[in-house]
Amino acid sequence: MDESDGSDWSDGLDGAVGSRDSWVNTTHDWARVSDLHHLAQIRRAPAEFAPGGPGHLVLEVVAYAADEASSGAGGRCAITLHRDGSVSVADDGRGTDTRVDERGRIVKKPVMATKDLRFFDSPDAESLPDGHPRRGMSVVAALSEWLIHTNRRLDGAWTQRYEHGVPVTDPEPLQADGTTGTLIRFLPDRALRSHGLPAVDDLRRWTSRRSGLRVRIDDLRESGSASTGRVAE
């Protein structure tokens, strides 16, 4: 993990209340809901930000699950390759940090629609297991026709939809089910889908390098029934 006070999904400040000006920016800028210029920059250069296609986007998401696992005693992650060309990545972490500002408004960390301050502009950004630089979740959102972010925390749950990185719904409350974690499901842009979804063997090889993270891979593309590989046990 690259920050001292929590993971990318959660800053470890559950229920933080007060002025946004007092909130420390560790991974993303709390003052912004979305950064359209940033998202457009990504969309203009898909080959730069998603080299090799959808497989890199999957690894961008898994990197956050790995961060969350490393902040505790390990964790689990499930990758599902769906028949419609979309991919979902679910983890059992604490969920994306969500706070209440001085006006009583719910504010979630803008992980989808703004840059990751640690990686995006850094020439020393860590490499993902495919050998390409990590840039952040905004790359996944910007280069997807749609993305659905479902978040479960001890103090509430919600889901929100994005199209090309731009939020098109408000966070919609969900009934609590006693679990915590983050679920990201996204459909890569059509041009990226021409590369094909990553092979299960490639995903298994890449994700086995994530220490402390147990990963399950389900491939539903062939017949609708799962072909499953469990790695990094």
Rosetta silent file (secondary structure, phi, psi, omega in degrees, C-alpha in Angstrom):
SEQUENCE: MDESDGSDWSDGLDGAVGSRDSWVNTTHDWARVSDLHHLAQIRRAPAEFAPGGPGHLVLEVVAYAADEASSGAGGRCAITLHRDGSVSVADDGRGTDTRVDERGRIVKKPVMATKDLRFFDSPDAESLPDGHPRRGMSVVAALSEWLIHTNRRLDGAWTQRYEHGVPVTDPEPLQADGTTGTLIRFLPDRALRSHGLPAVDDLRRWTSRRSGLRVRIDDLRESGSASTGRVAE
SCORE:     score description
SCORE:     0.000 S_00000001
   1 L     0.000  146.439 -170.510    0.000    0.000    0.000 S_00000001
   2 L  -106.761    1.221  175.982    1.258    3.452   -0.892 S_00000001
   3 L  -129.306  157.444 -168.919   -0.343    5.671    1.693 S_00000001
   4 L   -89.248  -15.032 -172.411   -0.036    5.641    5.455 S_00000001
   5 L  -114.114   17.544  176.786   -3.614    6.171    6.591 S_00000001
   6 L   144.702 -174.908 -176.827   -5.607    3.564    4.716 S_00000001
   7 L   -93.144 -177.111  178.862   -6.289    2.108    1.310 S_00000001
   8 L   -67.343  -37.968  179.628   -7.523    3.675   -1.899 S_00000001
   9 L   -71.270  -39.982 -173.243  -11.094    2.653   -1.211 S_00000001
  10 L  -136.601  130.438  178.457  -11.107    3.801    2.423 S_00000001
  11 L   -84.899    5.657  178.656   -8.995    6.335    4.270 S_00000001
  12 L    74.152   23.324 -178.082   -9.824    4.686    7.585 S_00000001
  13 L  -122.979   53.410 -175.744  -11.935    7.678    8.688 S_00000001
  14 L   -53.362  131.423  175.681  -15.384    6.103    8.801 S_00000001
  15 L    74.838   16.083 -179.831  -18.089    8.668    9.424 S_00000001
  16 L   -57.096  133.440 -178.226  -15.773   11.676    9.088 S_00000001
  17 E  -128.362  144.959  175.022  -17.804   14.890    9.388 S_00000001
  18 E   137.969 -171.921 -177.846  -16.841   18.508    8.763 S_00000001
  19 L   -66.138  137.045  176.732  -15.608   20.957    6.188 S_00000001
  20 H   -60.661  -27.287 -179.828  -14.168   19.459    3.040 S_00000001
  21 H   -62.273  -22.693 -178.844  -11.338   21.967    3.404 S_00000001
  22 H   -90.537   -6.736 -177.871  -10.144   20.007    6.425 S_00000001
  23 L   -83.761  126.281 -177.642  -10.092   16.664    4.615 S_00000001
  24 L   -77.786  130.792  176.121   -6.598   15.615    3.597 S_00000001
  25 L   -83.446  111.191  178.736   -6.193   14.545   -0.029 S_00000001
  26 L  -105.243  -44.555  179.677   -4.276   11.275    0.005 S_00000001
  27 L  -119.339  -30.507 -179.045   -5.348    9.518   -3.180 S_00000001
  28 L  -142.437  161.142 -178.318   -7.971   11.821   -4.748 S_00000001
  29 L   -85.823  110.337 -178.098   -9.103   15.440   -4.457 S_00000001
  30 L   -63.138  -21.145 -175.748  -12.141   15.579   -2.163 S_00000001
  31 L   -76.636  -11.246 -175.015  -13.076   19.022   -3.528 S_00000001
  32 L  -113.512  139.037  173.156  -13.938   17.636   -6.981 S_00000001
  33 L   -87.061  -42.208  177.047  -16.875   15.475   -8.024 S_00000001
  34 L  -153.165  159.175 -179.466  -15.504   14.884  -11.515 S_00000001
  35 L  -129.013   93.101 -173.941  -12.739   16.199  -13.740 S_00000001
  36 H   -65.217  -34.852  177.650  -13.978   16.304  -17.322 S_00000001
  37 H   -63.777  -43.399  178.418  -10.643   17.532  -18.701 S_00000001
  38 H   -61.797  -45.910 -179.604   -8.860   14.602  -17.066 S_00000001
  39 H   -63.882  -39.357  179.088  -11.381   12.087  -18.410 S_00000001
  40 H   -65.537  -37.351  177.562  -11.120   13.556  -21.919 S_00000001
  41 H   -58.667  -42.418  179.305   -7.330   13.283  -21.773 S_00000001
  42 H   -66.462  -44.161 -175.623   -7.636    9.552  -21.109 S_00000001
  43 H   -66.279  -26.025  178.636  -10.204    9.015  -23.829 S_00000001
  44 L   -74.158  -16.185 -174.386   -7.967   10.680  -26.412 S_00000001
  45 L  -136.623   61.345 -177.983   -5.194    8.142  -25.798 S_00000001
  46 H   -61.303  -33.486 -179.640   -6.643    4.675  -25.118 S_00000001
  47 H   -67.488  -28.929  178.339   -3.518    2.915  -26.368 S_00000001
  48 H   -76.683  -42.219 -172.153   -1.448    4.817  -23.815 S_00000001
  49 H   -94.436  -16.354  175.152   -3.714    4.292  -20.836 S_00000001
  50 L  -133.917   60.113 -178.573   -5.021    0.791  -21.615 S_00000001
  51 L   -60.504  129.766 -179.347   -2.128   -0.890  -23.448 S_00000001
  52 L    88.402   -9.780  175.561   -3.194   -4.323  -24.612 S_00000001
  53 L   100.053 -152.320 -172.815   -6.881   -3.650  -24.092 S_00000001
  54 H   -59.185  -26.925 -179.598   -9.363   -4.669  -21.380 S_00000001
  55 H   -57.637  -38.115  178.869   -6.869   -6.824  -19.493 S_00000001
  56 H   -67.010  -37.610  178.384   -5.055   -3.730  -18.303 S_00000001
  57 H   -62.203  -40.532  177.549   -8.309   -2.204  -17.081 S_00000001
  58 H   -59.283  -43.155 -178.650   -8.980   -5.316  -15.004 S_00000001
  59 H   -67.338  -32.658  175.809   -5.556   -4.997  -13.412 S_00000001
  60 H   -60.709  -42.128  179.711   -6.186   -1.333  -12.576 S_00000001
  61 H   -69.368  -46.009 -177.768   -9.254   -2.389  -10.572 S_00000001
  62 H   -60.732  -30.493 -179.887   -7.574   -5.375   -8.924 S_00000001
  63 H   -59.578  -35.685  178.581   -4.745   -3.098   -7.764 S_00000001
  64 H   -71.217  -38.423  175.211   -7.184   -1.294   -5.458 S_00000001
  65 H   -62.465  -38.080  178.189   -8.447   -4.572   -4.030 S_00000001
  66 H   -67.202  -38.831  175.478   -4.829   -5.543   -3.400 S_00000001
  67 H   -58.752  -45.412 -178.668   -4.206   -2.221   -1.639 S_00000001
  68 H   -63.927  -41.660  178.834   -7.189   -2.867    0.594 S_00000001
  69 H   -62.206  -38.919 -177.276   -6.023   -6.402    1.359 S_00000001
  70 H   -73.046  -16.822  179.121   -2.563   -5.152    2.283 S_00000001
  71 L   -81.008  -11.432  179.338   -4.058   -2.638    4.718 S_00000001
  72 L  -127.623 -137.510 -178.084   -5.473   -5.466    6.826 S_00000001
  73 L  -104.512   34.675 -178.163   -4.905   -9.166    7.229 S_00000001
  74 L   101.747  178.131 -179.078   -5.440  -10.017    3.576 S_00000001
  75 E  -169.615  176.850 -179.673   -8.568  -10.127    1.472 S_00000001
  76 E  -122.825  151.638 -178.663  -10.538  -11.755   -1.305 S_00000001
  77 E  -143.939  137.220  177.305  -11.345  -10.647   -4.819 S_00000001
  78 E  -120.530  123.403  176.548  -13.650  -12.157   -7.453 S_00000001
  79 E  -106.619  128.023  178.625  -13.188  -11.411  -11.159 S_00000001
  80 E  -124.414  127.586  175.511  -16.060  -12.344  -13.480 S_00000001
  81 E   -97.891  112.460 -172.621  -15.904  -12.236  -17.289 S_00000001
  82 L   -92.550  159.572 -176.294  -19.484  -11.785  -18.482 S_00000001
  83 L   -67.766  -23.990 -179.653  -21.082  -12.860  -21.759 S_00000001
  84 L   -83.864    4.530 -179.946  -21.930   -9.264  -22.735 S_00000001
  85 L    93.103   -3.800  177.830  -18.234   -8.322  -22.762 S_00000001
  86 L   -85.991  165.685  179.612  -18.306   -6.646  -19.376 S_00000001
  87 E  -131.965  141.178  172.523  -16.097   -7.511  -16.422 S_00000001
  88 E  -123.149  144.277  177.743  -16.842   -7.295  -12.719 S_00000001
  89 E  -131.137  120.569 -178.271  -14.348   -7.155   -9.873 S_00000001
  90 E  -121.471  141.461  174.211  -15.574   -7.534   -6.298 S_00000001
  91 E  -130.303  170.178 -177.837  -13.621   -7.385   -3.047 S_00000001
  92 L  -112.411   32.908  179.718  -14.465   -7.840    0.620 S_00000001
  93 L   -78.338 -158.508 -175.822  -12.720   -4.716    1.944 S_00000001
  94 L   -83.064  -11.669 -176.858  -14.168   -1.821    3.894 S_00000001
  95 L    91.813  161.227 -178.532  -15.756   -0.106    0.900 S_00000001
  96 L   -66.321  135.311 -178.233  -15.082    3.274   -0.674 S_00000001
  97 L   -57.548  127.777  179.431  -14.673    6.091    1.831 S_00000001
  98 E  -133.539  130.957 -172.337  -17.928    8.035    2.221 S_00000001
  99 E  -130.827  174.979  177.127  -18.274   11.075    4.484 S_00000001
 100 E  -119.502  125.340 -177.972  -20.676   13.811    5.603 S_00000001
 101 E   -86.482 -175.462 -174.211  -19.707   17.427    4.953 S_00000001
 102 L   -66.718  -15.633  177.839  -20.480   20.525    7.003 S_00000001
 103 L   -99.299    6.715  179.335  -23.852   20.903    5.261 S_00000001
 104 L    82.170   11.856 -179.221  -24.906   17.356    6.018 S_00000001
 105 L   -87.512  140.814  176.195  -24.348   16.166    2.446 S_00000001
 106 E   -75.916  129.192 -179.254  -23.046   12.683    1.732 S_00000001
 107 E  -127.402  123.283  176.585  -19.703   12.863   -0.092 S_00000001
 108 E  -103.344  148.751  177.958  -17.949    9.825   -1.540 S_00000001
 109 L   -58.642  129.590 -173.296  -14.312    9.760   -2.493 S_00000001
 110 L   -81.619   61.460 -173.298  -14.231   10.602   -6.245 S_00000001
 111 L   -71.829  -23.888 -175.297  -12.218    7.566   -7.267 S_00000001
 112 L   -86.790  -37.909 -166.414  -13.909    7.090  -10.640 S_00000001
 113 L  -111.856    7.509  174.130  -14.018   10.561  -12.141 S_00000001
 114 L  -134.617  164.418 -174.517  -10.820   12.245  -10.888 S_00000001
 115 L   -73.379  148.787  169.016   -7.151   11.355  -11.083 S_00000001
 116 L   -77.405  114.960 -172.571   -5.351    9.222   -8.547 S_00000001
 117 L   -64.015  -21.177 -177.910   -2.919   11.768   -7.136 S_00000001
 118 L   -81.220  -33.684 -166.367   -0.248    9.156   -6.465 S_00000001
 119 L  -114.398  -37.411 -162.169    0.010    7.542   -9.871 S_00000001
 120 L   -59.995  -45.954 -177.105   -1.510    9.378  -12.806 S_00000001
 121 L  -101.455    9.403 -174.723    1.150   12.033  -13.404 S_00000001
 122 L   -89.289  125.253  175.157    4.018   10.242  -11.703 S_00000001
 123 L   -70.328  -13.334 -179.368    6.954    9.071  -13.842 S_00000001
 124 L  -107.262   22.030  179.386    7.732    6.650  -11.014 S_00000001
 125 L   -58.467  144.825  179.463    4.283    5.053  -10.838 S_00000001
 126 L   -62.354  154.560  175.851    4.335    1.396   -9.915 S_00000001
 127 E   -92.732  140.757  172.970    3.997   -1.147  -12.694 S_00000001
 128 L   -80.608  169.031 -175.112    1.028   -3.471  -12.835 S_00000001
 129 L   -61.333  -15.392  175.655    1.615   -7.197  -13.429 S_00000001
 130 L   -84.813    1.113  177.638    1.315   -6.723  -17.210 S_00000001
 131 L    90.425   -1.426 -179.169    4.397   -4.491  -17.045 S_00000001
 132 L  -102.491  155.265 -174.515    2.568   -1.224  -17.768 S_00000001
 133 E   -65.287  146.228  172.374    2.264    1.753  -15.392 S_00000001
 134 L   -80.089  132.134  179.994   -0.577    2.033  -12.906 S_00000001
 135 L  -119.867  -28.787  176.663   -2.668    5.169  -13.517 S_00000001
 136 L   126.220  170.590 -177.120   -5.805    4.681  -11.442 S_00000001
 137 H   -64.372  -27.465 -179.115   -9.501    3.868  -11.512 S_00000001
 138 H   -61.485  -27.066  176.468  -10.352    6.915  -13.617 S_00000001
 139 H   -63.795  -43.506  179.697   -8.689    5.153  -16.557 S_00000001
 140 H   -63.810  -46.824 -178.563  -11.154    2.287  -16.231 S_00000001
 141 H   -64.288  -45.599 -176.429  -14.152    4.600  -15.950 S_00000001
 142 H   -64.975  -32.703 -176.109  -13.109    6.897  -18.804 S_00000001
 143 L   -99.516   22.428  176.613  -12.463    3.996  -21.201 S_00000001
 144 E  -120.202  138.781  174.221  -15.728    2.170  -20.452 S_00000001
 145 E   -58.644  -41.820  173.743  -19.071    2.671  -22.157 S_00000001
 146 E  -149.582  155.134  177.503  -20.540    2.251  -18.697 S_00000001
 147 E  -144.845  135.461  177.608  -19.339    1.419  -15.231 S_00000001
 148 E  -117.350  122.556 -178.020  -21.396    0.611  -12.133 S_00000001
 149 E  -107.350  112.215  178.237  -19.809    1.229   -8.741 S_00000001
 150 E  -111.557  130.036 -170.294  -21.516   -0.584   -5.868 S_00000001
 151 E  -129.639  130.586  176.485  -20.249    0.178   -2.398 S_00000001
 152 E  -126.830  124.688  177.738  -21.050   -1.442    0.949 S_00000001
 153 E  -128.569  169.633  179.731  -19.811   -0.057    4.254 S_00000001
 154 L   -63.359  -27.858 -176.118  -20.755   -0.582    7.858 S_00000001
 155 L  -104.071   15.476  176.809  -22.590    2.758    7.828 S_00000001
 156 E   150.300  166.911 -178.982  -24.470    2.389    4.543 S_00000001
 157 E  -143.651  149.602 -179.539  -24.523    1.099    0.974 S_00000001
 158 E  -159.017  166.465  174.924  -25.165    2.640   -2.452 S_00000001
 159 E  -137.596  149.758 -177.749  -24.652    2.149   -6.174 S_00000001
 160 E  -147.305  143.782 -179.106  -23.883    4.656   -8.940 S_00000001
 161 E  -108.569  141.325  176.809  -23.565    4.483  -12.730 S_00000001
 162 E  -124.666  149.331  171.880  -20.976    6.234  -14.907 S_00000001
 163 E  -128.722  118.918 -174.812  -20.729    6.556  -18.679 S_00000001
 164 L    53.759   34.695  175.601  -17.260    7.277  -20.081 S_00000001
 165 L    91.358  -11.894 -176.425  -16.257    8.279  -16.550 S_00000001
 166 E   -95.349  127.678  178.068  -19.032   10.810  -16.020 S_00000001
 167 E   -65.393  129.347 -179.465  -21.587   10.065  -13.275 S_00000001
 168 L  -113.594   -3.002  171.315  -25.058    9.804  -14.839 S_00000001
 169 L  -135.241  158.490  168.281  -26.947    8.921  -11.646 S_00000001
 170 L   -76.527  162.437  172.755  -26.700   10.028   -8.061 S_00000001
 171 L   -59.443  124.187 -178.207  -25.608    7.414   -5.533 S_00000001
 172 E  -100.531  123.362 -176.387  -28.678    5.230   -5.041 S_00000001
 173 E   -62.139  144.919  175.326  -29.095    3.779   -1.527 S_00000001
 174 L  -120.651  154.734  176.304  -29.073    0.011   -1.103 S_00000001
 175 L   -72.650  134.075  178.536  -30.357   -2.077    1.742 S_00000001
 176 L   -64.962  142.165  178.418  -27.591   -3.151    4.092 S_00000001
 177 L  -124.704   11.845  177.588  -26.866   -6.878    4.041 S_00000001
 178 L    86.316    1.066  179.846  -24.223   -7.071    6.759 S_00000001
 179 L  -110.660  164.683  171.739  -21.282   -7.176    4.338 S_00000001
 180 L  -128.186  157.625  177.941  -18.689   -4.628    3.291 S_00000001
 181 E   146.162  179.244 -177.418  -16.772   -4.289    0.059 S_00000001
 182 E  -128.027  135.842  175.440  -16.652   -2.800   -3.416 S_00000001
 183 E  -124.098  122.614  176.273  -18.063   -4.145   -6.688 S_00000001
 184 E  -116.826  121.465  172.706  -17.023   -2.608  -10.008 S_00000001
 185 E  -121.715  130.890 -175.070  -18.671   -3.807  -13.219 S_00000001
 186 E  -143.066  150.255  174.952  -17.653   -2.160  -16.486 S_00000001
 187 E  -112.269  107.761 -179.909  -18.045   -2.562  -20.234 S_00000001
 188 E   -58.080  151.532  176.642  -14.852   -1.482  -22.035 S_00000001
 189 L   -52.506  152.720 -176.927  -15.246    0.800  -25.036 S_00000001
 190 H   -55.532  -41.509 -179.190  -15.987   -0.985  -28.304 S_00000001
 191 H   -62.006  -38.481  177.638  -12.514   -0.230  -29.687 S_00000001
 192 H   -70.403  -34.795 -178.935  -10.894   -1.831  -26.679 S_00000001
 193 H   -65.156  -19.760  177.199  -13.194   -4.847  -26.865 S_00000001
 194 L   -63.712  -21.250  175.494  -11.736   -5.577  -30.292 S_00000001
 195 L   -75.655  -17.428 -176.503   -8.663   -6.773  -28.381 S_00000001
 196 L    85.268  151.494  174.341  -10.842   -9.352  -26.615 S_00000001
 197 L   -69.612  154.061 -177.634  -11.204   -9.933  -22.905 S_00000001
 198 L   -64.863  149.899  175.291   -8.105  -11.352  -21.222 S_00000001
 199 L   -70.109  147.352  179.350   -7.626  -15.096  -21.084 S_00000001
 200 H   -58.355  -39.318 -179.885   -8.264  -16.737  -17.739 S_00000001
 201 H   -62.562  -37.871  177.776   -4.719  -18.119  -17.740 S_00000001
 202 H   -66.503  -44.303  178.481   -3.311  -14.604  -18.160 S_00000001
 203 H   -61.859  -40.708  179.249   -5.466  -13.266  -15.332 S_00000001
 204 H   -62.103  -42.859 -179.092   -4.439  -16.167  -13.132 S_00000001
 205 H   -66.338  -43.914 -178.434   -0.774  -15.512  -13.831 S_00000001
 206 H   -67.673  -44.703 -173.845   -1.050  -11.764  -13.260 S_00000001
 207 H   -78.326  -16.959  178.074   -3.145  -11.875  -10.102 S_00000001
 208 L   -67.431  -13.137 -179.492   -1.086  -14.605   -8.462 S_00000001
 209 L   -85.240   -3.303 -176.949    1.562  -11.925   -7.898 S_00000001
 210 L   -89.449   99.756 -177.394   -0.677   -9.991   -5.502 S_00000001
 211 L   -63.947  133.915  175.985    0.516  -10.908   -2.036 S_00000001
 212 L    83.802   -5.461 -178.808   -2.241  -11.294    0.553 S_00000001
 213 E  -111.754  119.800  175.091   -5.054  -11.224   -2.015 S_00000001
 214 E   -92.365  127.276 -171.467   -6.958  -14.411   -2.815 S_00000001
 215 E  -120.513  133.885  173.816   -8.530  -14.199   -6.260 S_00000001
 216 E  -113.371  134.696 -179.201  -11.347  -16.185   -7.835 S_00000001
 217 E  -119.730  123.378  177.572  -11.869  -15.997  -11.601 S_00000001
 218 E  -117.170  124.871  178.612  -15.190  -16.942  -13.213 S_00000001
 219 E  -107.818  108.526 -178.338  -15.516  -17.080  -17.000 S_00000001
 220 L  -101.108   11.635 -169.304  -19.178  -16.953  -18.049 S_00000001
 221 L   -76.322  -30.931 -171.374  -18.545  -16.253  -21.720 S_00000001
 222 L   -76.641  -58.947 -173.589  -18.855  -19.712  -23.229 S_00000001
 223 L  -128.103   -0.733 -175.480  -22.088  -21.217  -22.009 S_00000001
 224 L    91.863   -9.069  174.698  -23.182  -19.066  -19.132 S_00000001
 225 L  -102.067  150.035 -170.296  -21.812  -21.534  -16.619 S_00000001
 226 L   -78.080  135.743  164.980  -18.677  -20.659  -14.731 S_00000001
 227 E  -109.135  111.202 -163.095  -15.234  -21.915  -15.591 S_00000001
 228 E  -113.383  138.178  170.455  -13.422  -21.056  -12.425 S_00000001
 229 E  -125.430  131.219  177.526   -9.803  -20.715  -11.392 S_00000001
 230 E  -108.396  127.666 -174.256   -8.784  -19.971   -7.829 S_00000001
 231 E  -129.197  169.030  175.440   -5.369  -18.405   -7.445 S_00000001
 232 L    53.921   37.927  176.881   -3.064  -16.913   -4.835 S_00000001
 233 L   -74.851    0.000    0.000   -4.413  -19.122   -2.083 S_00000001
